[in-house]
Short mmCIF file of C-alpha atoms in Angstrom, two decimals:
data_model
loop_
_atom_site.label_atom_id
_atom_site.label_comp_id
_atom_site.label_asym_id
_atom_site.label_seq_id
_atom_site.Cartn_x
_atom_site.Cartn_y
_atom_site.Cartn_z
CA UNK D 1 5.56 7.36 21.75
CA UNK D 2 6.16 8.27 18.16
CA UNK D 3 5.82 11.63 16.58
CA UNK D 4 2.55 12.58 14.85
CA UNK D 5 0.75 14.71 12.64
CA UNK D 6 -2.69 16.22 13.38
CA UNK D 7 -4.05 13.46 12.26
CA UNK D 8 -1.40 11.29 14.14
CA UNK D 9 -2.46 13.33 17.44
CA UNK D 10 -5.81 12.97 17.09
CA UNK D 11 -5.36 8.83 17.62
CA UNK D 12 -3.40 9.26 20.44
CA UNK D 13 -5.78 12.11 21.80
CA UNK D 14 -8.19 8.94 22.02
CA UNK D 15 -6.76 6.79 24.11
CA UNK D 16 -6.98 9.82 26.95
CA UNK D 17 -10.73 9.29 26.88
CA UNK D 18 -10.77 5.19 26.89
CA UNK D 19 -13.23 3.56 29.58
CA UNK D 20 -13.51 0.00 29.65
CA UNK D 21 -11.22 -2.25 28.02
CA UNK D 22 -12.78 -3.66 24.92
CA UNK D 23 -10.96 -6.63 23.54
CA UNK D 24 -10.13 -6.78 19.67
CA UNK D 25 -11.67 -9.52 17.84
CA UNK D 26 -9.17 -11.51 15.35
CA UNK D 27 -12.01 -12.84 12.59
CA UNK D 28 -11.31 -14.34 9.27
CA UNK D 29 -11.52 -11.86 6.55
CA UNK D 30 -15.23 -10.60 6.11
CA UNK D 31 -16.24 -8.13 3.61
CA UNK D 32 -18.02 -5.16 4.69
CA UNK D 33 -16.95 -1.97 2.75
CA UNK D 34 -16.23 -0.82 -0.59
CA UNK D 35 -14.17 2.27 -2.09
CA UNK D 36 -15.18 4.70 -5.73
CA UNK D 37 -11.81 5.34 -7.18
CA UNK D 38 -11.07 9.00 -8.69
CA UNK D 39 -8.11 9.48 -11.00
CA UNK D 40 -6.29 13.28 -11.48
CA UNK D 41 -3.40 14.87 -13.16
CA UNK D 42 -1.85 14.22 -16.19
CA UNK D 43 0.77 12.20 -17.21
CA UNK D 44 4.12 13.41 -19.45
CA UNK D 45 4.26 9.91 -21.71
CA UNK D 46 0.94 7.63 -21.32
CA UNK D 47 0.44 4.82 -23.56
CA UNK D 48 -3.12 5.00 -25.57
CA UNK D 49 -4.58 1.40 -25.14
CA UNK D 50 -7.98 -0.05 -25.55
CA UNK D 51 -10.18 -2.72 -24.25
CA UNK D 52 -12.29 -4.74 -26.90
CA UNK D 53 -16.14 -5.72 -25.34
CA UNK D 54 -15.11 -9.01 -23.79
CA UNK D 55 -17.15 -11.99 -25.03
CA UNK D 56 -18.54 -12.76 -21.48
CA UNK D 57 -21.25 -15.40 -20.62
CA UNK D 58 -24.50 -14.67 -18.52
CA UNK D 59 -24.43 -15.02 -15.03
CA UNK D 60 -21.04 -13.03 -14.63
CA UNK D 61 -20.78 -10.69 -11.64
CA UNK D 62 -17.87 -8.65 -12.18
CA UNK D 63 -17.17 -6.40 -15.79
CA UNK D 64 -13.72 -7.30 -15.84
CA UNK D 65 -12.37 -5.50 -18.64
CA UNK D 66 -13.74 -2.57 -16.44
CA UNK D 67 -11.49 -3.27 -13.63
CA UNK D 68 -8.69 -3.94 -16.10
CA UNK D 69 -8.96 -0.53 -17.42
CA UNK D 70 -9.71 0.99 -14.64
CA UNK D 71 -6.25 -0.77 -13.17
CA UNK D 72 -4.26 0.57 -16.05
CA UNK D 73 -5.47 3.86 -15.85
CA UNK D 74 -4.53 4.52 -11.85
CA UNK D 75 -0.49 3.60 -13.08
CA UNK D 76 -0.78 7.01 -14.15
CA UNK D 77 1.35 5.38 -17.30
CA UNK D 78 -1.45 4.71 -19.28
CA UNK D 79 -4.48 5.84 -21.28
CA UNK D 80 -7.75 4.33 -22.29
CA UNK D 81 -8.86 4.71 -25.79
CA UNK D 82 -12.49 4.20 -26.72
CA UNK D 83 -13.13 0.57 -27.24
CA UNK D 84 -16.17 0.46 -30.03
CA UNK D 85 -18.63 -2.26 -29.86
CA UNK D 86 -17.91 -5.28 -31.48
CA UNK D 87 -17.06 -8.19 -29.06
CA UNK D 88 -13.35 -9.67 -29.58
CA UNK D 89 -12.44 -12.49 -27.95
CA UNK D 90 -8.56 -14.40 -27.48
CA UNK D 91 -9.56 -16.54 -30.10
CA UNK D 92 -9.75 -13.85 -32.72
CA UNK D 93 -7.14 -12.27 -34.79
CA UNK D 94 -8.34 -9.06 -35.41
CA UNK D 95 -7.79 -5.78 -37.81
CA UNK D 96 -5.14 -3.55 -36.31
CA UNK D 97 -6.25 -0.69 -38.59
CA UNK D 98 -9.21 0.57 -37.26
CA UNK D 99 -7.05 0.50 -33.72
CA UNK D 100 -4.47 1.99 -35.00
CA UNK D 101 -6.68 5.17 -36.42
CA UNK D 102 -8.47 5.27 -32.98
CA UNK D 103 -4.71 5.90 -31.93
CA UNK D 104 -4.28 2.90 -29.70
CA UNK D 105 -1.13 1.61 -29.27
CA UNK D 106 -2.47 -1.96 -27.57
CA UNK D 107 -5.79 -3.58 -27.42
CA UNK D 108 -7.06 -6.02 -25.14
CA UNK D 109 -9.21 -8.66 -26.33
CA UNK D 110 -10.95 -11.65 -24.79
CA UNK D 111 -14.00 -13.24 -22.81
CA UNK D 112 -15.27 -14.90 -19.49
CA UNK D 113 -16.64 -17.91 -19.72
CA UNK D 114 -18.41 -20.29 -17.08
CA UNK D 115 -17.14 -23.78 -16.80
CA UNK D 116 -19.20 -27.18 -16.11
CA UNK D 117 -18.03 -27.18 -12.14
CA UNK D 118 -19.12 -23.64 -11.54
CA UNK D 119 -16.30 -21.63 -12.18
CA UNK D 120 -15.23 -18.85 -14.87
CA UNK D 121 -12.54 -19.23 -17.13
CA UNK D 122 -11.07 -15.56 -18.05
CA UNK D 123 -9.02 -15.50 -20.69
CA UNK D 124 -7.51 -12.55 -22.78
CA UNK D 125 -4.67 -12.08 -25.38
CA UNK D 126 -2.78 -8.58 -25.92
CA UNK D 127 -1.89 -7.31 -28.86
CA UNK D 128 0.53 -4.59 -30.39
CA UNK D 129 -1.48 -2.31 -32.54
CA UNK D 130 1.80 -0.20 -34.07
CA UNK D 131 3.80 -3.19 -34.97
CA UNK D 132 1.03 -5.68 -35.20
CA UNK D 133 2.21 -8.45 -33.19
CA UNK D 134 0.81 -10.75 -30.70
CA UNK D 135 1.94 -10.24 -27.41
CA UNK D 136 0.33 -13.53 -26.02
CA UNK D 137 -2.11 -13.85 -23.54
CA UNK D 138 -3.29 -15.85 -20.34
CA UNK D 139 -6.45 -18.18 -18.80
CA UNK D 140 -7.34 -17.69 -15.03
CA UNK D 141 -9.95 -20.37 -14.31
CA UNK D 142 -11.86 -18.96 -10.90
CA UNK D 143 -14.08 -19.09 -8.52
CA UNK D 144 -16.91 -16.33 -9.04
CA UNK D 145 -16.01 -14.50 -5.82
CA UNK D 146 -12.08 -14.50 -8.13
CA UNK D 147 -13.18 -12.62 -10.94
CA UNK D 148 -11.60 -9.31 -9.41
CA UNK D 149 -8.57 -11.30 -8.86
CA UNK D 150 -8.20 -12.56 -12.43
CA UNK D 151 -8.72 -9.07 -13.91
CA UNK D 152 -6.33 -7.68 -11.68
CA UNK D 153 -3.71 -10.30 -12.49
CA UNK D 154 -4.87 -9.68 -16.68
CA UNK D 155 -4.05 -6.20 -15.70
CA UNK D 156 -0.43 -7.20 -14.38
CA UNK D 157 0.19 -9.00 -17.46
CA UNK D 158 -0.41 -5.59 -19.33
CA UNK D 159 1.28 -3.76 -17.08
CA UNK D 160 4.82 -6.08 -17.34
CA UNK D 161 4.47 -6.20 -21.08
CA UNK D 162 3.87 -2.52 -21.89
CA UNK D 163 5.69 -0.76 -19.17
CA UNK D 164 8.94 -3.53 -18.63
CA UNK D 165 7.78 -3.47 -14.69
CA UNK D 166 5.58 -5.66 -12.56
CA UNK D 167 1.90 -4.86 -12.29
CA UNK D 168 0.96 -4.77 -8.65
CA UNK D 169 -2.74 -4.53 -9.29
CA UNK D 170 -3.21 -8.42 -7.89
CA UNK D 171 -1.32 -7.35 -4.03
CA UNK D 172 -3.39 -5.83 -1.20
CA UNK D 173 -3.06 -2.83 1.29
CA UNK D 174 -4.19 -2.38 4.66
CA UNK D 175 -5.55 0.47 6.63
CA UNK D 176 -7.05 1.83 9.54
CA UNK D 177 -10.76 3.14 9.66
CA UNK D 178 -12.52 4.38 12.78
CA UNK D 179 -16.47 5.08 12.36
CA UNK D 180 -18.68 6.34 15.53
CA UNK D 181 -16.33 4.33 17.86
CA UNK D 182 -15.69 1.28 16.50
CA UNK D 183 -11.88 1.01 14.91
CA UNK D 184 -11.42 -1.45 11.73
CA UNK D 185 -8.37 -3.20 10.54
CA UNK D 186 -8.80 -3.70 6.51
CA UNK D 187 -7.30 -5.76 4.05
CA UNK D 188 -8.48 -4.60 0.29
CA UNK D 189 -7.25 -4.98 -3.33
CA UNK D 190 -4.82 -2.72 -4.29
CA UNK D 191 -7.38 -0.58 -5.80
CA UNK D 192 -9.73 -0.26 -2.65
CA UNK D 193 -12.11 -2.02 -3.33
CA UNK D 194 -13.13 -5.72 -1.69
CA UNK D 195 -12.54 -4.59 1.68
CA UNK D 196 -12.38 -7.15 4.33
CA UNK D 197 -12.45 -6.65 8.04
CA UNK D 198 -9.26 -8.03 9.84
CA UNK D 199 -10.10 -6.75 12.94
CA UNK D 200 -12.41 -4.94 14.84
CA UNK D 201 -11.90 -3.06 17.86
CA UNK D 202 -13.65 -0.43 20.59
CA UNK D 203 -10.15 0.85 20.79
CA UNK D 204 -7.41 2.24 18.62
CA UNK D 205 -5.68 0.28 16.19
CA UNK D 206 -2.48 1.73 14.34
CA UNK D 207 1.02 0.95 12.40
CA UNK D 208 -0.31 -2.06 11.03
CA UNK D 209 3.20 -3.49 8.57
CA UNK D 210 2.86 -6.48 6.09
CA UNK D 211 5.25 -9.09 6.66
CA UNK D 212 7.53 -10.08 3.83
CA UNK D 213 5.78 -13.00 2.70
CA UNK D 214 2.09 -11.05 3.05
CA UNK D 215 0.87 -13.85 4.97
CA UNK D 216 1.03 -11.84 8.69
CA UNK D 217 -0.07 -8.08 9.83
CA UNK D 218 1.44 -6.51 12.96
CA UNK D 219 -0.43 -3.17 14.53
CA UNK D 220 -0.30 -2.01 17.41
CA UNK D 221 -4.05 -2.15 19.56
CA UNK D 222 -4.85 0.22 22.12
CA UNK D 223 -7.24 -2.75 24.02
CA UNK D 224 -5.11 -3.35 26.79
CA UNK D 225 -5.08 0.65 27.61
CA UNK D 226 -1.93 1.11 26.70
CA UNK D 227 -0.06 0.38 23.04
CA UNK D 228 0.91 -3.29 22.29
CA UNK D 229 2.13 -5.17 19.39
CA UNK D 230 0.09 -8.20 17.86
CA UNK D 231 1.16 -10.10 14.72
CA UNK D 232 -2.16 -11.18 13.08
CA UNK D 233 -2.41 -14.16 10.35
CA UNK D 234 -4.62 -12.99 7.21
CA UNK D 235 -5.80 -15.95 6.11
CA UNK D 236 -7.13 -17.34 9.56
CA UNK D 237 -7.51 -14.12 11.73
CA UNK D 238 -5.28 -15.89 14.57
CA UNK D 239 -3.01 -13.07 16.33
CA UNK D 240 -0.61 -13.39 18.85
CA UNK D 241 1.04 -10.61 21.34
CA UNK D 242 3.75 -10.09 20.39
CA UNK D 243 5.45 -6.90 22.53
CA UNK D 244 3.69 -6.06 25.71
CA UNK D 245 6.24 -4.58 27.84
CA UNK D 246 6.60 -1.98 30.53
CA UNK D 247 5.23 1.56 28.80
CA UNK D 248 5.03 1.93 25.21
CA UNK D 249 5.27 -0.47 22.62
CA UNK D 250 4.83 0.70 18.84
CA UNK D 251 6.10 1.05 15.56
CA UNK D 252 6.63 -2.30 14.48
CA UNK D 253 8.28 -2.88 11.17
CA UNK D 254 9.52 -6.27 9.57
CA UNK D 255 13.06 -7.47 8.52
CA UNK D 256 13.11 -8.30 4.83
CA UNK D 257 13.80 -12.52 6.11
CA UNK D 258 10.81 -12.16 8.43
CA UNK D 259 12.50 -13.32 11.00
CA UNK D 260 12.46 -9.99 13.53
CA UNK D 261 10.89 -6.93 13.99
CA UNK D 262 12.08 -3.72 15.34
CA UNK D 263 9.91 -1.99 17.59
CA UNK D 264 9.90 1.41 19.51
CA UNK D 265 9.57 0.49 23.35
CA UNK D 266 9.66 2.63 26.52
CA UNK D 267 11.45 0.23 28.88
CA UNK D 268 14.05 2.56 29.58
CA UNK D 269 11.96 6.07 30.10
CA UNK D 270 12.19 6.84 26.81
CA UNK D 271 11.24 5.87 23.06
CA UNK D 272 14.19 3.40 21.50
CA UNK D 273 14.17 0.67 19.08
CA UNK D 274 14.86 -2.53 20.01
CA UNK D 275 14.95 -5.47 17.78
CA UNK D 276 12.34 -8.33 18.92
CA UNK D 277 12.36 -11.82 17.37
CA UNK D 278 9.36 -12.64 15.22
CA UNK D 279 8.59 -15.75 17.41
CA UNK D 280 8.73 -13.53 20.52
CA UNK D 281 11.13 -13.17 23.10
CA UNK D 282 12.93 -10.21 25.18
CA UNK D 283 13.59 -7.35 22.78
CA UNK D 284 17.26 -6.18 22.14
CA UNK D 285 18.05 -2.63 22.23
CA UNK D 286 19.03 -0.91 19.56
CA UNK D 287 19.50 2.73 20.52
CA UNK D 288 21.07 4.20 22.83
CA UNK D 289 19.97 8.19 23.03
CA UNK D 290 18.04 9.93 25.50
CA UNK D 291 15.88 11.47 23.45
CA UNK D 292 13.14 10.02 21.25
CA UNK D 293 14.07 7.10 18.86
CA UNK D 294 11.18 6.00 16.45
CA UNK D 295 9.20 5.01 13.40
CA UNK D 296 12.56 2.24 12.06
CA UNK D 297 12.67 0.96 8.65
CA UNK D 298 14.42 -1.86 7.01
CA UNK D 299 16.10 -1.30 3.26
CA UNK D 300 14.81 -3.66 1.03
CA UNK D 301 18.61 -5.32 1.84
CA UNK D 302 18.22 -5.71 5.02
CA UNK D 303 21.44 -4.07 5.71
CA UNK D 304 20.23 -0.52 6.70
CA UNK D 305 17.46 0.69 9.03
CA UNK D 306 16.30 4.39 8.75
CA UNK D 307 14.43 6.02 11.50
CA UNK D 308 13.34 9.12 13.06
CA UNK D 309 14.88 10.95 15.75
CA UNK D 310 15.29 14.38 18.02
CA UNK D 311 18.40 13.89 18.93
CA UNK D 312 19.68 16.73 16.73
CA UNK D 313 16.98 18.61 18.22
CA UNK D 314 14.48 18.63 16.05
CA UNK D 315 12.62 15.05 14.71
CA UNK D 316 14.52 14.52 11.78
CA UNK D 317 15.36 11.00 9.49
CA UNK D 318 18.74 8.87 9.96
CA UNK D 319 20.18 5.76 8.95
CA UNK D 320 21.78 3.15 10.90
CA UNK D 321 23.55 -0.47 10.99
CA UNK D 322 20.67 -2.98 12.26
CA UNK D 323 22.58 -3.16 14.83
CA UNK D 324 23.02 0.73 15.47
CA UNK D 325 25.71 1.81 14.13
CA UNK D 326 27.30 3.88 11.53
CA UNK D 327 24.85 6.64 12.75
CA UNK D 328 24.01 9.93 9.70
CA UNK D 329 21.76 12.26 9.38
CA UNK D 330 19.32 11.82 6.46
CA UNK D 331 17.21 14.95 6.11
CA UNK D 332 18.51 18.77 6.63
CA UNK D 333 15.43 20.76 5.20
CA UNK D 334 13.46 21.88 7.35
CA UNK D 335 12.72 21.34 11.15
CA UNK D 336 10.15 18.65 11.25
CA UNK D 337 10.98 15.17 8.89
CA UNK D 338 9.19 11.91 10.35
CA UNK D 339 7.96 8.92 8.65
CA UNK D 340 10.37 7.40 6.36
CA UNK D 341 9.31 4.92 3.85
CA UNK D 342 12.07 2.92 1.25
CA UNK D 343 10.88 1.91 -1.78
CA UNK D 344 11.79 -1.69 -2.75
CA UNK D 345 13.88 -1.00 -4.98
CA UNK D 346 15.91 0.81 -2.49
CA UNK D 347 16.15 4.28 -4.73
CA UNK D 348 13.71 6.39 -3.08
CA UNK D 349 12.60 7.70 0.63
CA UNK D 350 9.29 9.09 0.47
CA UNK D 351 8.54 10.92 4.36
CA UNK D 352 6.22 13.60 5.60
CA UNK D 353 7.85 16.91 6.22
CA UNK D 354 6.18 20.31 7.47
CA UNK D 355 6.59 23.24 5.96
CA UNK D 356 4.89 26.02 6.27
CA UNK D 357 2.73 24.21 9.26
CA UNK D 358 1.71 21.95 6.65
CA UNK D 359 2.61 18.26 6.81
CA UNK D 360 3.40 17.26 2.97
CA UNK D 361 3.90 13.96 1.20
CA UNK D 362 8.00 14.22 0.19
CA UNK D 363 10.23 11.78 -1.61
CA UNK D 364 14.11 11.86 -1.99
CA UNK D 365 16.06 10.37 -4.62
CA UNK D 366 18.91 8.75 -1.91
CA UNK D 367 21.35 8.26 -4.44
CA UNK D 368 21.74 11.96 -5.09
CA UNK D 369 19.85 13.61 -1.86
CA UNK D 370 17.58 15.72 -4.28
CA UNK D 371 13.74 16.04 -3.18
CA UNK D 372 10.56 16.65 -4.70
CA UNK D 373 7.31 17.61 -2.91
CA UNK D 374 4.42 15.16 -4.46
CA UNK D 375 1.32 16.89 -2.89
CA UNK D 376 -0.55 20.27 -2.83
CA UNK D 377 -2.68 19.14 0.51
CA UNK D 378 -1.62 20.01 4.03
CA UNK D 379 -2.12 16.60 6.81
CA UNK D 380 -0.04 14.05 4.72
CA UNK D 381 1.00 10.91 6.63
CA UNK D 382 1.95 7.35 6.38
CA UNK D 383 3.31 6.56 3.19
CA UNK D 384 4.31 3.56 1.83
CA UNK D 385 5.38 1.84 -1.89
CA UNK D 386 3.95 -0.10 -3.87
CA UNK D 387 5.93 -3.66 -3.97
CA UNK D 388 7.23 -2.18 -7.87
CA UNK D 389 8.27 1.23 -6.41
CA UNK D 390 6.29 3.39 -9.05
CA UNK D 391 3.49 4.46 -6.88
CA UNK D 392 3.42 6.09 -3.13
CA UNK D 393 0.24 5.63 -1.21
CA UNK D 394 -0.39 7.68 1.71
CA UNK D 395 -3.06 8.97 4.04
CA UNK D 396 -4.61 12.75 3.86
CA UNK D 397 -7.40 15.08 4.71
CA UNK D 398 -9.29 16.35 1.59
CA UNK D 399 -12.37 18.10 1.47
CA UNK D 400 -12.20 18.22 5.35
CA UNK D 401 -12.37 14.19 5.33
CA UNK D 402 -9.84 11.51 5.43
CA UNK D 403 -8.78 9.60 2.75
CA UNK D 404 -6.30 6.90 1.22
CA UNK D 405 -4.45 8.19 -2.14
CA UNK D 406 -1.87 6.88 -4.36
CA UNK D 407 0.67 9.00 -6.39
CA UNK D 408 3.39 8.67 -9.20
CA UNK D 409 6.89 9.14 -8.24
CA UNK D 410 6.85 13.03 -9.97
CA UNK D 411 3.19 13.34 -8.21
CA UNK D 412 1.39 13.94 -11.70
CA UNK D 413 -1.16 11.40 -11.37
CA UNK D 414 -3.16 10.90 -7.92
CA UNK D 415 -5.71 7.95 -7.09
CA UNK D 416 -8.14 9.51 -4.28
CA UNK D 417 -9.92 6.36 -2.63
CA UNK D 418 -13.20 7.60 -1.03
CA UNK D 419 -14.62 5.65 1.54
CA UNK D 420 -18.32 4.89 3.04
CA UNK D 421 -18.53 7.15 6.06
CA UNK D 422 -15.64 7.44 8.83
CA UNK D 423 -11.98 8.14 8.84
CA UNK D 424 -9.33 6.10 7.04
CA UNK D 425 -5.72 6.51 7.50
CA UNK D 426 -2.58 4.22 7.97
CA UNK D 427 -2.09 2.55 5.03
CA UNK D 428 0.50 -0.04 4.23
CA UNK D 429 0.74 -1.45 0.99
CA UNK D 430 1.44 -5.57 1.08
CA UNK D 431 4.27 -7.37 -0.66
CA UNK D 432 3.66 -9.09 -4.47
CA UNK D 433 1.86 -12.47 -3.97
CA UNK D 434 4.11 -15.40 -3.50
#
């Protein structure tokens, strides 16, 4: 077992009412849902940008520049500027003035253009309005059903170049939806949208973890009426069991090599983590408490694991050896600290901690122990980095209905990401693209 928020208990609350085993089915990638994006808050230091009208050619399906802004705009780091009329294209070099009256510190220029064999050439440059300088530019020849993909990846290129940072606008997330009673393993774009069904399900389906190279998903399915551990190719939709032992198996999460996966298991009575190789195998244990060990997590480093446990009394987050040992206690505020999430860069912890009988999206600078609270709702859960560390996504009820959102690091800017109808929760954002 693992500890749980409401929305945590309502998952488990299903599997009391299960009747027939329904089997998972492991499909290539189809799409079948899309998200609307809302943007809040207000950033301390955003940099004013524009996008010039594209010089686009007919037939083209997606308005990238659209989806570039729109990219820029979730970073919570910076800020569209009206973009006027006139078309601008890579090719041109254009008057900084008029951009640099509109208050624009970049513009965007460029066009999409269809190719003899069927495909779209995207192309853009960037430009610095203040100091008037070219700051190059890029071509993504693609596919039609691409086009999100290029702007997404012309959207990195911003990102790097104004920020200093990767872009992660080109990785993916998963997440968990349940609608009526069919449960749905996703794989979208990092903004939500181009959702593609990994899995569907009659039963439960949680803790699904990217592995390092974002090639494999594990979860753990409810099909065999009881919690086991598949590892499930993207690409190809082929799974394979991976932990299916006596009681519980859950809470899988990856070694930075890929090579192993820790797992909470019930083979001795109760929840501990044992380590299981990725090719399968008898698991290791780990721990060694009588109490409830759960929810582990590799450092970016491999050479730490933090995870939740009672033993204290009280679920609360430690660190560990991969091995187990070297043993301290994490968090000391408050009675009720689960969910621990490192960001890549290995600077941050961002968990879900109630207070006030509200569970709340927290994150903790580790270097110094100081905390921040990010959100204002009350059924946080699941949070996890974006490959760059600057944003946090995590699950939530708003509005009496689930939803995915993203936040800064100093929770100023929030992404909701509002899906068609049914619940969505356990997200996990994937690694860059290799």
């Amino acid at each position: 077992m693992s500890y749980s928020t409401p929305i945590d208990r309502r998952r488990f609350s299903a599997l009391a009412g299960c009747g027939a085993m329904v089997a998972g089915l492991g499909w290539p990638l189809q799409a079948l849902a899309q998200f609307r994006v809302e943007v809040s808050g207000i950033g301390m230091q955003q940099i004013p940008f524009a996008i010039a009208p594209f010089r686009v050619s007919p037939g083209v399906v997606q308005d990238v520049p659209a989806i570039v802004r729109a990219d820029l705009e979730r970073s919570g780091q910076l800020r569209a500027v009206p973009g006027g009329n006139a078309v601008i294209d890579e090719m041109a070099r254009p008057d900084l003035a008029p951009w640099r009256e509109r208050s624009a510190d970049a513009l965007i220029t460029g066009s999409v253009t269809q190719l003899a064999d069927g495909r779209f050439d995207v192309r853009f440059r960037l430009w610095d309005v203040v100091r008037a300088q070219d700051l190059g530019g890029m071509s993504f020849p693609v596919s039609a059903a691409d086009l999100r993909l290029a702007a997404h990846r012309v959207a990195d290129y911003v990102y790097e170049k104004l920020i200093g940072h990767p872009g992660v606008f080109s990785t993916r997330i998963a997440y968990v939806s349940k609608h009526a009673e069919r449960h749905n393993l996703w794989v979208a774009d990092a903004d939500g949208e181009n959702a593609q069904a990994a899995l569907v399900s009659q039963e439960p389906i949680i803790s699904p973890a990217w592995s390092p190279n974002g090639q494999q998903l594990a979860y753990v399915s409810f099909e065999s009426r009881k919690p086991v551990i598949y590892t499930h190719e993207v690409a190809t939709g082929r799974r394979r069991l991976l932990a299916s032992f006596r009681g519980s198996n859950s809470a899988p999460a990856w070694s930075p090599d890929g090579r192993q996966l820790l797992a909470t298991l019930t083979l001795g009575g109760s929840s501990q983590i044992y380590a299981i190789d990725a090719n399968g195998g008898q698991p290791q244990r780990i721990t060694q408490t009588s109490g409830i060990d759960t929810e582990p997590v590799f450092t970016p480093d491999g050479r730490q694991v933090y995870f939740v446990s009672d033993r204290g009394g009280s679920p609360q987050i430690y660190r560990m050896t991969p091995t187990g040992g070297e043993v301290t206690r994490i968090t000391f505020e408050g009675n009720y600290n689960i969910s621990p999430a490192i960001s890549p860069d290995g600077r941050w912890m961002a968990f879900v901690s109630r207070m006030s009988g509200a569970f709340k999206l927290r994150v903790m600078e580790l270097a110094t122990g100081s905390l921040s609270t990010l959100t204002d709702t009350t059924a946080d859960e699941s949070p996890s980095f974006a490959p760059n560390s600057r944003l946090i996504m995590y699950a939530t009820k708003v509005q009496g209905r689930e939803s995915l959102m993203t936040t800064t690091l100093d929770g100023r800017i929030k992404t909701r990401l509002s899906s068609v109808p049914g619940s969505v929760r356990e997200p996990d954002w994937g690694p860059f693209l290799r």
